[in-house]
Short mmCIF file of C-alpha atoms in Angstrom, two decimals:
data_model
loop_
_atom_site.label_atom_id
_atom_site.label_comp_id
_atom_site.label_asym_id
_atom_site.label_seq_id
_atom_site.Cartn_x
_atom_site.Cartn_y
_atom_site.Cartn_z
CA UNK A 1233 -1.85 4.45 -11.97
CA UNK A 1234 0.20 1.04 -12.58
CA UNK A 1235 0.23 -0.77 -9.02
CA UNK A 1236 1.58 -4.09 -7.90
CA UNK A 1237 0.17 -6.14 -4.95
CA UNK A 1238 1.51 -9.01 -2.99
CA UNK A 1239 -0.79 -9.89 -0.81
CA UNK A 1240 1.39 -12.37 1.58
CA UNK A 1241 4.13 -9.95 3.77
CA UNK A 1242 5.55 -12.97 5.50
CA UNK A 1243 5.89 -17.10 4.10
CA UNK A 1244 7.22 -19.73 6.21
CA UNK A 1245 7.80 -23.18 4.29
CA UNK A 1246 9.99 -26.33 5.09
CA UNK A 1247 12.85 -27.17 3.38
CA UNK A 1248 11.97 -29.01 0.07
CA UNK A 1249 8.70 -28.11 -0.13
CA UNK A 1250 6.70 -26.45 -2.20
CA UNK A 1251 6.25 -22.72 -3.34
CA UNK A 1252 4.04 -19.82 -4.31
CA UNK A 1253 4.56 -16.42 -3.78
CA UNK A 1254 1.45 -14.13 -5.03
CA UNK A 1255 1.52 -10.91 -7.51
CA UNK A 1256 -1.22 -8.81 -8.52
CA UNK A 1257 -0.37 -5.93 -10.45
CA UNK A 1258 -2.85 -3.32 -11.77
CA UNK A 1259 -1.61 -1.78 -15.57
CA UNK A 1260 -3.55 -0.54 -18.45
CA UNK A 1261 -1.21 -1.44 -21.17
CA UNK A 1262 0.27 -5.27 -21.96
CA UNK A 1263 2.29 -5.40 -18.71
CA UNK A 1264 5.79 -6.63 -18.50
CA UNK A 1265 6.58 -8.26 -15.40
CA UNK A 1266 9.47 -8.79 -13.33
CA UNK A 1267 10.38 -10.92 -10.08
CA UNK A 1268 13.13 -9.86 -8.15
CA UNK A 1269 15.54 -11.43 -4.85
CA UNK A 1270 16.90 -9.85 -2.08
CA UNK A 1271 19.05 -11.33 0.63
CA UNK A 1272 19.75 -9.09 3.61
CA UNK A 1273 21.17 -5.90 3.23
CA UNK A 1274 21.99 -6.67 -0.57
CA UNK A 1275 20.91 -5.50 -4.06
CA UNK A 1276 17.84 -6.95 -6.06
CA UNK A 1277 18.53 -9.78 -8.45
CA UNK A 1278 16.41 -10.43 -11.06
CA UNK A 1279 15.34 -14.59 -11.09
CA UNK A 1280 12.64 -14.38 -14.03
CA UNK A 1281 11.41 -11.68 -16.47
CA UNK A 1282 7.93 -11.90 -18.68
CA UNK A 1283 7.60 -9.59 -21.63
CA UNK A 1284 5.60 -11.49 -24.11
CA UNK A 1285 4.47 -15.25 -25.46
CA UNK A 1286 4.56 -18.01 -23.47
CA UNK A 1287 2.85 -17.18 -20.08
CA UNK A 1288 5.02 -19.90 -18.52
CA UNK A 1289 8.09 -18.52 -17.85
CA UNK A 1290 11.58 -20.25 -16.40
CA UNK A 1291 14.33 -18.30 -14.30
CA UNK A 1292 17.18 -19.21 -12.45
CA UNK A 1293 17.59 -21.04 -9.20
CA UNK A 1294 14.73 -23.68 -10.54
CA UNK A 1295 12.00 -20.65 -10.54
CA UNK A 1296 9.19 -20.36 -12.87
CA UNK A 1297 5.91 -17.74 -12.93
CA UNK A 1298 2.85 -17.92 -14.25
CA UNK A 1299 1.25 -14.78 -16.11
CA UNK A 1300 -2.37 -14.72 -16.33
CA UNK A 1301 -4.06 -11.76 -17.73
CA UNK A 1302 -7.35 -12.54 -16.55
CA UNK A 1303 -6.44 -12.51 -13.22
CA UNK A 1304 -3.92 -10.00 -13.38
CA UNK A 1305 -1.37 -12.26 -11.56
CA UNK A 1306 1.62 -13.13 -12.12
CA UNK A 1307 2.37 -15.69 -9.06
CA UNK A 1308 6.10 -17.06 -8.66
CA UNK A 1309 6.86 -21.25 -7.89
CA UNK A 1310 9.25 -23.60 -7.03
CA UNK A 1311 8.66 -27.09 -6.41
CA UNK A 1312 11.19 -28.12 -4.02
CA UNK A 1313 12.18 -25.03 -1.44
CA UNK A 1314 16.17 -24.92 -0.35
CA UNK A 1315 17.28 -23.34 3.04
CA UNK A 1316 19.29 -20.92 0.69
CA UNK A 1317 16.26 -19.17 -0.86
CA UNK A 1318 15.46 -17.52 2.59
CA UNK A 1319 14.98 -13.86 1.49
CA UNK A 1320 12.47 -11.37 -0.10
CA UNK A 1321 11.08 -11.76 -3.17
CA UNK A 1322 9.68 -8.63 -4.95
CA UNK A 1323 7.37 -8.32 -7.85
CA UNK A 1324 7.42 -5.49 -10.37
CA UNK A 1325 5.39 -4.23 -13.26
CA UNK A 1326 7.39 -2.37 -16.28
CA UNK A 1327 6.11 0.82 -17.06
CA UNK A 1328 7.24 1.23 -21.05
CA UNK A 1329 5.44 4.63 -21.90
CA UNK A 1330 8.77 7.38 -22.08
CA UNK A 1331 11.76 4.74 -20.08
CA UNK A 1332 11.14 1.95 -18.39
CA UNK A 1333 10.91 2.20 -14.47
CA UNK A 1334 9.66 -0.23 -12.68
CA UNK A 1335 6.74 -0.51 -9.89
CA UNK A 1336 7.74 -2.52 -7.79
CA UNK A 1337 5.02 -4.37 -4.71
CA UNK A 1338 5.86 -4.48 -0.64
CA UNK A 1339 7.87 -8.07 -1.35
CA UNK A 1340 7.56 -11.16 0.74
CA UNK A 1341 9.97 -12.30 3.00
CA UNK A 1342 10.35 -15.94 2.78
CA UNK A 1343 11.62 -18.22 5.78
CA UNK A 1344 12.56 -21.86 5.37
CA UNK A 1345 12.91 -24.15 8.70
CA UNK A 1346 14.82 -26.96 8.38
CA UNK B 407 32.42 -8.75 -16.82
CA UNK B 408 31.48 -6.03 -13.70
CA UNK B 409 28.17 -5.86 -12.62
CA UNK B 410 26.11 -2.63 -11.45
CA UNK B 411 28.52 -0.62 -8.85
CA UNK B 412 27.85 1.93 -6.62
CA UNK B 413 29.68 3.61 -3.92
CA UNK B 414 29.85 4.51 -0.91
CA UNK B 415 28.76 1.57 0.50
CA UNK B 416 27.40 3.62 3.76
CA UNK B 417 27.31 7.17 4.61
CA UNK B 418 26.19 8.81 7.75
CA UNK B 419 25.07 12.37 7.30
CA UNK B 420 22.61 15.10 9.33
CA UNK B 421 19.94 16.46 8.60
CA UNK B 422 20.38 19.76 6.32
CA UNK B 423 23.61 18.43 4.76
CA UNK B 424 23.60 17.26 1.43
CA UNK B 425 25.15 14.11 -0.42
CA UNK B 426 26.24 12.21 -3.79
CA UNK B 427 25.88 8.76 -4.34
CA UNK B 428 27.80 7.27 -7.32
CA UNK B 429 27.25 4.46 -9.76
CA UNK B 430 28.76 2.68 -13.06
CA UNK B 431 26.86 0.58 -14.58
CA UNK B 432 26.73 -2.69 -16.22
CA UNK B 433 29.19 -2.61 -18.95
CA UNK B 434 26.88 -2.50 -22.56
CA UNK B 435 24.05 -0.76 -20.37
CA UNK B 436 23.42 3.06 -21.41
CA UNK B 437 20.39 3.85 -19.28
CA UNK B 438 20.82 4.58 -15.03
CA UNK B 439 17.24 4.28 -12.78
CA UNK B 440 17.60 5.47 -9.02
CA UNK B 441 15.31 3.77 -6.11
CA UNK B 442 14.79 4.55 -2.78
CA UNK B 443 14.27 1.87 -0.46
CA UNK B 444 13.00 2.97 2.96
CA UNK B 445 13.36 -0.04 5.54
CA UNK B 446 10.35 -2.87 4.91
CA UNK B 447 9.73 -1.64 1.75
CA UNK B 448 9.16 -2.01 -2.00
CA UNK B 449 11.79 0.32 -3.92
CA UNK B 450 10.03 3.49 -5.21
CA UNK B 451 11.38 4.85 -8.75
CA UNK B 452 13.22 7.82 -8.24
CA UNK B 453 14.61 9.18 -12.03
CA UNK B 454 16.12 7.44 -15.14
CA UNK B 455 18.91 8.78 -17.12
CA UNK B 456 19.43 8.20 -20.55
CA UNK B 457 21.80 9.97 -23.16
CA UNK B 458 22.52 12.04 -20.18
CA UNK B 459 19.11 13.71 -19.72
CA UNK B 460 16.39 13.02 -17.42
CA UNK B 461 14.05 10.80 -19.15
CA UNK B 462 11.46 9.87 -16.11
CA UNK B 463 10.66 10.94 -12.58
CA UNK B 464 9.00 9.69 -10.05
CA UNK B 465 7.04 11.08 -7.21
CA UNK B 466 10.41 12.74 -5.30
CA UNK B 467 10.97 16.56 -4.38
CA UNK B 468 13.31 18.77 -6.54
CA UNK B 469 15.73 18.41 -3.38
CA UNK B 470 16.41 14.96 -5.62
CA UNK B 471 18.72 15.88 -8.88
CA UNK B 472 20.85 14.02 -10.40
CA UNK B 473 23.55 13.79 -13.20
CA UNK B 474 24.70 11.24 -16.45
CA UNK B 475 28.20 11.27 -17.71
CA UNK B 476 29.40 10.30 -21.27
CA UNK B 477 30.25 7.20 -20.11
CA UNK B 478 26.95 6.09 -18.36
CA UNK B 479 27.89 6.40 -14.84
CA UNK B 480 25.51 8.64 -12.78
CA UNK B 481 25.51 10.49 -10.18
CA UNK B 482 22.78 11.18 -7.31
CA UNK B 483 22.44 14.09 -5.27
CA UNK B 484 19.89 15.07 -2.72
CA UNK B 485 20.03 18.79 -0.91
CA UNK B 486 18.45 19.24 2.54
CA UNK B 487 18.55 16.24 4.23
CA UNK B 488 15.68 15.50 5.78
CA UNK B 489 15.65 12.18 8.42
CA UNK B 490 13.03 10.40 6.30
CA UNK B 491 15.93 10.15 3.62
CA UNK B 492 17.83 7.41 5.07
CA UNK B 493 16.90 4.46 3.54
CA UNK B 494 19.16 2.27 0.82
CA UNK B 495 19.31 3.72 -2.19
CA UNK B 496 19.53 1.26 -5.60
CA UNK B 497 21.08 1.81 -9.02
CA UNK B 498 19.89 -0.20 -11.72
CA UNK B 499 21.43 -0.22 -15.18
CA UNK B 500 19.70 -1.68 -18.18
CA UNK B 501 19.51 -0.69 -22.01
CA UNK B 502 16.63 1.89 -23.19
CA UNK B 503 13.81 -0.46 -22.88
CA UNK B 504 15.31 -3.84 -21.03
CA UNK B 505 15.56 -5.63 -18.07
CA UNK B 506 17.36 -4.20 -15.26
CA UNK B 507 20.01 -4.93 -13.27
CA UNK B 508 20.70 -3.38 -9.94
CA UNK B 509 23.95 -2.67 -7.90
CA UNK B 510 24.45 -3.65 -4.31
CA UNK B 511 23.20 -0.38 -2.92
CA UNK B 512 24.16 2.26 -0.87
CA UNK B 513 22.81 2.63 2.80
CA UNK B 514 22.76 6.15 4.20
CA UNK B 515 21.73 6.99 7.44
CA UNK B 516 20.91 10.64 7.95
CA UNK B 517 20.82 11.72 11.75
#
């Protein structure tokens, strides 16, 4: 069964610095992977999306994620952290057989201090 | 161009009652997922829609249904309330086999 992993339930980082949120997902197939926001109380937005080719891919909000198949991660950066990314981050895993749901892991609440 | 919408935006119910969420989706978007979100959790997959059938389901009782109209929107329904129902449930619209885009939600508490 397809499975998705993030291993870190709570981040704290100070403004402008550095990022990395974790994602392991567990899927037979070529996976296609997905990280979403979510800011109290509010829908999921989707910052980055990975389907195919270059395992380096860029999203909005200065994001980027890193696929690698040998470790069956797909971990989410950003170089310089802003007060106004305070939120949860979710990972999810595409499930293409019949549809495409999604699998989505626990998420990671991020908290900035100024 | 209006994004994924959903309504109500709350709803209080008890348990035994049942209730409809609504959504419209993005406009170009054909296929309608359902998610539950129970508080500190991942969404869990619920059903997909798609030419107005049922094209997945997850792991949710038959007290889950729900409906696609002609033009996309969908409907949710769940029978029976039960208290472990209340949780914020997500629409997300998307085309057969794309990305998807999710409304703001709707929050029911079932008491």
């Amino acid at each position: 069964a397809q499975s998705v992993t993030q291993p870190d339930i709570h981040i704290t980082v100070s403004e402008g610095a550095s990022l990395e949120l974790r994602c392991n997902y567990s899927y037979g197939a070529t996976p296609y992977l997905f990280w979403y926001v979510q800011s109290p109380g509010q829908g999921l937005q989707l910052l980055l999306k990975y389907f195919s080719g270059d395992t380096l891919v860029q999203g909005i909000k200065g994001f980027e994620a890193e696929f690698k198949r040998s470790q069956s991660s797909f971990n989410l950066r950003k170089p310089s952290v802003h007060w106004s990314d305070a939120a949860e981050y979710f990972c999810a895993v595409g499930v293409m057989e019949y549809g495409n749901k999604l699998v989505f892991g626990a998420g990671t609440i991020l908290r900035v201090k100024s | 161009d209006a994004g994924v919408t959903q309504s109500p935006t709350h709803l209080i119910k008890t348990r035994g009652q049942q209730v409809t969420l609504r959504c419209s989706p993005k406009s170009g978007h054909d296929t309608v997922s359902w998610y539950q979100q129970a508080l500190g959790q991942g969404p869990q997959f619920i059903f997909q829609y798609y030419e107005e059938e049922e094209r997945q389901r997850g792991n949710f009782p038959d007290r889950f249904s729900g409906h696609q109209f002609p033009n996309y929107s969908s409907e949710l329904n769940v029978n029976a309330l039960l208290l472990g129902d209340s949780a914020l449930y997500l629409c997300a619209s998307s085309l057969p086999r794309g990305e998807q885009y999710f409304g703001p939600g709707t929050r029911l508490t079932v008491t």
